mmCIF file of C-alpha atoms and ligand atoms in Angstrom:
data_model
loop_
_atom_site.group_PDB
_atom_site.id
_atom_site.type_symbol
_atom_site.label_atom_id
_atom_site.label_comp_id
_atom_site.label_asym_id
_atom_site.label_seq_id
_atom_site.Cartn_x
_atom_site.Cartn_y
_atom_site.Cartn_z
ATOM 1 C CA MET C 7 0.068 0.602 -0.260
ATOM 2 C CA TYR C 8 1.286 3.510 -0.765
ATOM 3 C CA ARG C 9 1.097 6.560 0.826
ATOM 4 C CA HIS C 10 1.678 10.069 1.419
ATOM 5 C CA ASP C 11 1.732 12.425 4.502
ATOM 6 C CA PHE C 12 0.790 15.574 4.441
ATOM 7 C CA ILE C 13 1.903 17.674 7.399
ATOM 8 C CA ALA C 14 1.304 21.038 8.440
ATOM 9 C CA PRO C 15 4.348 23.033 8.531
ATOM 10 C CA ASP C 16 5.227 23.657 12.372
ATOM 11 C CA ALA C 17 3.036 21.144 13.689
ATOM 12 C CA ASP C 18 2.430 17.830 16.374
ATOM 13 C CA ASP C 19 2.498 14.011 14.833
ATOM 14 C CA GLU C 20 -1.315 14.974 14.807
ATOM 15 C CA ASP C 21 -1.452 17.845 12.739
ATOM 16 C CA THR C 22 -0.817 14.810 10.203
ATOM 17 C CA VAL C 23 -2.444 13.598 7.621
ATOM 18 C CA VAL C 24 -2.096 9.591 5.635
ATOM 19 C CA VAL C 25 -3.497 9.768 2.226
ATOM 20 C CA GLN C 26 -3.424 5.989 0.633
ATOM 21 C CA LEU C 27 -2.382 6.502 -2.567
ATOM 22 C CA HIS C 28 -4.474 4.537 -5.357
ATOM 23 C CA THR C 29 -3.987 3.204 -9.028
ATOM 24 C CA LEU C 30 -7.722 3.313 -10.723
ATOM 25 C CA GLN C 31 -7.431 -0.847 -10.517
ATOM 26 C CA SER C 32 -6.650 -0.575 -6.747
ATOM 27 C CA SER C 33 -9.037 1.838 -5.818
ATOM 28 C CA SER C 34 -12.652 0.987 -5.133
ATOM 29 C CA VAL C 35 -13.654 4.014 -6.871
ATOM 30 C CA ARG C 36 -15.927 2.791 -10.471
ATOM 31 C CA GLU C 37 -14.213 4.484 -13.343
ATOM 32 C CA ASP C 38 -17.124 6.841 -14.263
ATOM 33 C CA ASP C 39 -17.391 7.902 -10.582
ATOM 34 C CA LEU C 40 -16.485 11.573 -10.489
ATOM 35 C CA CYS C 41 -13.653 13.566 -8.409
ATOM 36 C CA PRO C 42 -15.939 15.478 -5.778
ATOM 37 C CA ILE C 43 -13.129 18.208 -6.473
ATOM 38 C CA THR C 44 -13.187 18.441 -10.051
ATOM 39 C CA GLN C 45 -16.342 16.405 -11.758
ATOM 40 C CA GLU C 46 -14.350 14.575 -13.518
ATOM 41 C CA THR C 47 -14.594 11.134 -13.935
ATOM 42 C CA PHE C 48 -11.658 9.145 -12.389
ATOM 43 C CA LYS C 49 -11.203 7.176 -15.864
ATOM 44 C CA ASP C 50 -10.210 10.853 -16.683
ATOM 45 C CA ILE C 51 -7.654 11.329 -14.644
ATOM 46 C CA SER C 52 -6.371 8.303 -14.178
ATOM 47 C CA GLU C 53 -5.593 9.007 -18.815
ATOM 48 C CA ASP C 54 -4.357 12.901 -17.849
ATOM 49 C CA ARG C 55 -0.535 11.903 -17.687
ATOM 50 C CA GLU C 56 0.014 15.830 -18.053
ATOM 51 C CA VAL C 57 0.088 16.205 -14.962
ATOM 52 C CA VAL C 58 0.952 13.807 -12.141
ATOM 53 C CA PHE C 59 1.079 13.159 -8.373
ATOM 54 C CA TYR C 60 4.971 11.196 -7.756
ATOM 55 C CA GLU C 61 6.696 11.869 -11.130
ATOM 56 C CA LYS C 62 7.993 8.731 -11.322
ATOM 57 C CA ARG C 63 4.246 6.891 -10.338
ATOM 58 C CA PRO C 64 1.946 8.429 -12.386
ATOM 59 C CA SER C 65 -0.511 5.886 -12.067
ATOM 60 C CA LEU C 66 -1.545 6.428 -8.459
ATOM 61 C CA CYS C 67 -3.302 9.584 -9.279
ATOM 62 C CA ILE C 68 -6.476 8.516 -6.597
ATOM 63 C CA GLY C 69 -5.907 9.640 -2.767
ATOM 64 C CA ARG C 70 -8.154 7.851 -0.311
ATOM 65 C CA LEU C 71 -8.722 9.400 2.292
ATOM 66 C CA ALA C 72 -9.023 7.782 6.286
ATOM 67 C CA CYS C 73 -12.835 8.227 5.672
ATOM 68 C CA ASN C 74 -13.107 6.739 2.364
ATOM 69 C CA HIS C 75 -13.837 9.594 1.007
ATOM 70 C CA CYS C 76 -11.428 9.233 -2.465
ATOM 71 C CA PHE C 77 -10.318 12.336 -4.932
ATOM 72 C CA SER C 78 -7.838 13.332 -7.694
ATOM 73 C CA MET C 79 -4.655 13.399 -5.666
ATOM 74 C CA ILE C 80 -3.917 16.509 -7.303
ATOM 75 C CA ALA C 81 -6.781 18.149 -6.951
ATOM 76 C CA LEU C 82 -6.495 17.240 -2.824
ATOM 77 C CA THR C 83 -3.194 18.451 -2.459
ATOM 78 C CA ARG C 84 -4.112 21.459 -3.891
ATOM 79 C CA CYS C 85 -6.711 21.717 -1.167
ATOM 80 C CA PHE C 86 -4.698 20.888 1.787
ATOM 81 C CA VAL C 87 -2.246 23.265 0.769
ATOM 82 C CA LEU C 88 -4.467 26.531 -0.502
ATOM 83 C CA SER C 89 -7.539 25.323 1.888
ATOM 84 C CA ASP C 90 -7.031 22.836 5.066
ATOM 85 C CA MET C 91 -5.939 19.017 5.581
ATOM 86 C CA ARG C 92 -9.704 18.543 5.663
ATOM 87 C CA CYS C 93 -11.808 16.425 3.533
ATOM 88 C CA PRO C 94 -13.664 18.046 0.817
ATOM 89 C CA VAL C 95 -16.560 16.124 1.710
ATOM 90 C CA CYS C 96 -17.302 15.390 5.389
ATOM 91 C CA ARG C 97 -15.000 18.331 6.367
ATOM 92 C CA ALA C 98 -12.906 15.164 8.951
ATOM 93 C CA GLY C 99 -9.603 16.103 9.155
ATOM 94 C CA VAL C 100 -6.668 18.417 10.363
ATOM 95 C CA LYS C 101 -7.814 22.073 9.741
ATOM 96 C CA PHE C 102 -4.346 23.337 9.070
ATOM 97 C CA LYS C 103 -3.501 23.923 5.716
ATOM 98 C CA ALA C 104 -1.130 21.198 4.451
ATOM 99 C CA GLY C 105 2.885 22.973 5.224
ATOM 100 C CA MET C 106 4.050 22.785 0.941
ATOM 101 C CA ARG C 107 7.362 20.801 1.897
ATOM 102 C CA THR C 108 4.978 17.895 1.829
ATOM 103 C CA VAL C 109 4.185 18.350 -1.539
ATOM 104 C CA PRO C 110 6.509 16.878 -3.918
ATOM 105 C CA VAL C 111 8.614 18.725 -6.152
ATOM 106 C CA HIS C 112 7.489 19.274 -9.061
ATOM 107 C CA LEU C 113 3.911 20.541 -7.807
ATOM 108 C CA ARG C 114 5.163 22.772 -5.699
ATOM 109 C CA ARG C 115 5.944 25.910 -8.139
ATOM 110 C CA GLU C 116 2.180 26.203 -9.030
ATOM 111 C CA LEU C 117 1.182 26.269 -5.853
ATOM 112 C CA GLU C 118 3.148 28.483 -4.913
ATOM 113 C CA VAL C 119 1.733 30.680 -7.569
ATOM 114 C CA THR C 120 -2.024 30.424 -7.188
ATOM 115 C CA LYS C 121 -0.751 30.835 -3.031
ATOM 116 C CA ASN C 122 0.221 34.358 -4.103
ATOM 117 C CA ARG C 123 -2.706 34.725 -6.071
ATOM 118 C CA LEU C 124 -4.932 34.386 -3.716
ATOM 119 C CA ARG C 125 -2.846 36.423 -1.371
ATOM 120 C CA GLU C 126 -3.206 39.338 -3.113
ATOM 121 C CA GLU C 127 -6.672 38.967 -3.762
ATOM 122 C CA GLN C 128 -7.630 38.708 -0.091
ATOM 123 C CA ALA C 129 -5.193 41.664 0.833
ATOM 124 C CA ARG C 130 -7.124 43.448 -2.396
ATOM 125 C CA GLU C 131 -10.819 42.195 -0.724
ATOM 126 C CA ASP C 132 -9.702 43.002 3.125
ATOM 127 C CA GLN C 133 -8.365 46.722 1.788
ATOM 128 C CA ARG C 134 -12.008 46.969 0.337
ATOM 129 C CA VAL C 135 -13.530 45.850 3.023
ATOM 130 C CA LEU C 136 -11.629 47.781 5.406
ATOM 131 C CA GLN C 137 -12.638 50.845 3.120
ATOM 132 C CA ASP C 138 -16.667 50.538 3.540
ATOM 133 C CA ILE C 139 -16.504 50.181 7.028
ATOM 134 C CA GLN C 140 -14.486 53.451 7.318
ATOM 135 C CA ARG C 141 -16.678 54.963 4.737
ATOM 136 C CA SER C 142 -20.192 53.800 6.884
ATOM 137 C CA ILE C 143 -18.801 55.177 9.767
ATOM 138 C CA LEU C 144 -17.533 58.364 8.264
ATOM 139 C CA GLU C 145 -21.392 58.595 7.052
ATOM 140 C CA GLU C 146 -22.439 57.412 10.276
ATOM 141 C CA ASP C 147 -20.485 60.743 11.517
ATOM 142 C CA MET C 148 -22.036 63.025 8.905
ATOM 143 C CA ARG C 149 -25.323 62.209 10.246
ATOM 144 C CA GLU C 150 -24.683 62.762 13.463
ATOM 145 C CA THR C 151 -22.964 66.256 12.498
ATOM 146 C CA GLU C 152 -26.192 66.684 10.908
ATOM 147 C CA LEU C 153 -28.450 66.521 12.900
ATOM 148 C CA THR C 154 -26.255 68.841 15.675
ATOM 149 C CA LEU C 155 -25.840 71.520 13.017
ATOM 150 C CA GLY C 156 -28.976 71.140 12.436
ATOM 151 C CA TRP C 157 -28.304 70.635 8.428
ATOM 152 C CA ASP C 158 -30.663 69.503 5.953
ATOM 153 C CA GLY C 159 -28.865 68.469 2.752
ATOM 154 C CA PRO C 160 -25.946 69.295 1.124
ATOM 155 C CA GLY C 161 -28.194 72.922 -0.476
ATOM 156 C CA PHE C 162 -26.797 74.052 2.891
ATOM 157 C CA ALA C 163 -25.473 77.600 3.145
ATOM 158 C CA ILE C 164 -23.131 79.934 5.139
ATOM 159 C CA SER C 165 -26.689 81.492 6.529
ATOM 160 C CA THR C 166 -28.155 78.268 7.809
ATOM 161 C CA PRO C 167 -28.749 78.655 11.247
ATOM 162 C CA MET C 168 -25.460 77.122 13.187
ATOM 163 C CA ALA C 169 -25.248 74.903 16.503
ATOM 164 C CA GLU C 170 -23.200 77.415 18.908
ATOM 165 C CA GLY C 171 -19.890 77.160 18.591
ATOM 166 C CA VAL C 172 -19.464 75.726 15.210
ATOM 167 C CA SER C 173 -17.448 78.152 13.115
ATOM 168 C CA SER C 174 -17.899 78.103 9.988
ATOM 169 C CA SER C 175 -14.380 76.447 8.357
ATOM 170 C CA GLU C 176 -15.395 73.738 10.617
ATOM 171 C CA VAL C 177 -19.088 73.867 8.671
ATOM 172 C CA ARG C 178 -16.369 73.616 4.798
ATOM 173 C CA ILE C 179 -14.495 70.532 6.232
ATOM 174 C CA VAL C 180 -18.344 68.373 6.970
ATOM 175 C CA ARG C 181 -19.342 69.731 3.618
ATOM 176 C CA ILE C 182 -15.600 68.699 1.486
ATOM 177 C CA VAL C 183 -15.692 65.488 3.758
ATOM 178 C CA MET C 184 -19.370 64.686 2.596
ATOM 179 C CA SER C 185 -18.690 65.352 -0.728
ATOM 180 C CA THR C 186 -15.434 62.469 -0.707
ATOM 181 C CA VAL C 187 -17.734 60.384 0.477
ATOM 182 C CA SER C 188 -20.727 60.583 -1.288
ATOM 183 C CA ARG C 189 -18.785 60.285 -4.301
ATOM 184 C CA PRO C 190 -19.301 56.980 -6.064
ATOM 185 C CA ARG C 191 -16.120 53.739 -5.476
ATOM 186 C CA VAL C 192 -13.860 54.178 -8.418
HETATM 187 ZN ZN1 ZN T 12 -14.610 12.325 3.743
#
């Protein structure tokens, strides 16, 4: 029986996930069964020689987890590295990502590229969420300021009654901020 161990970086022994490696013949899957991740038949996966899990044993392309769910080894490896080492079907397993060092060398480069791209996308998304939060805080501040000033809209003029102690320059700042906030997002 062939196996491959995926290990989380800086992890204890219990953070290891063992995957049994099978050929189409040795696995319990039928050739028309679909990999739950890629939705390709296991027959197609076993015939795809372009991307293999082990270069020297390309036929070992089906991985079975302890829960008995089977996957394309390539697709399972991507999930383990990019998400975590839980079964994509039943979520049994380890809630850590697999370390890149436990991935066969010829697969690391592609995974590194994907990982970096996802990280950049996440950073952009975080930035967008942060801007949304700042915008909503500003808008909330503006509403409170409007209440304080008795301001009833963008047609505000110097003659609008002001709360005591608020200077016209402060009001101007409010108007500038307000126009920035209400500008449509790029
Ligand atoms: Zn499972």
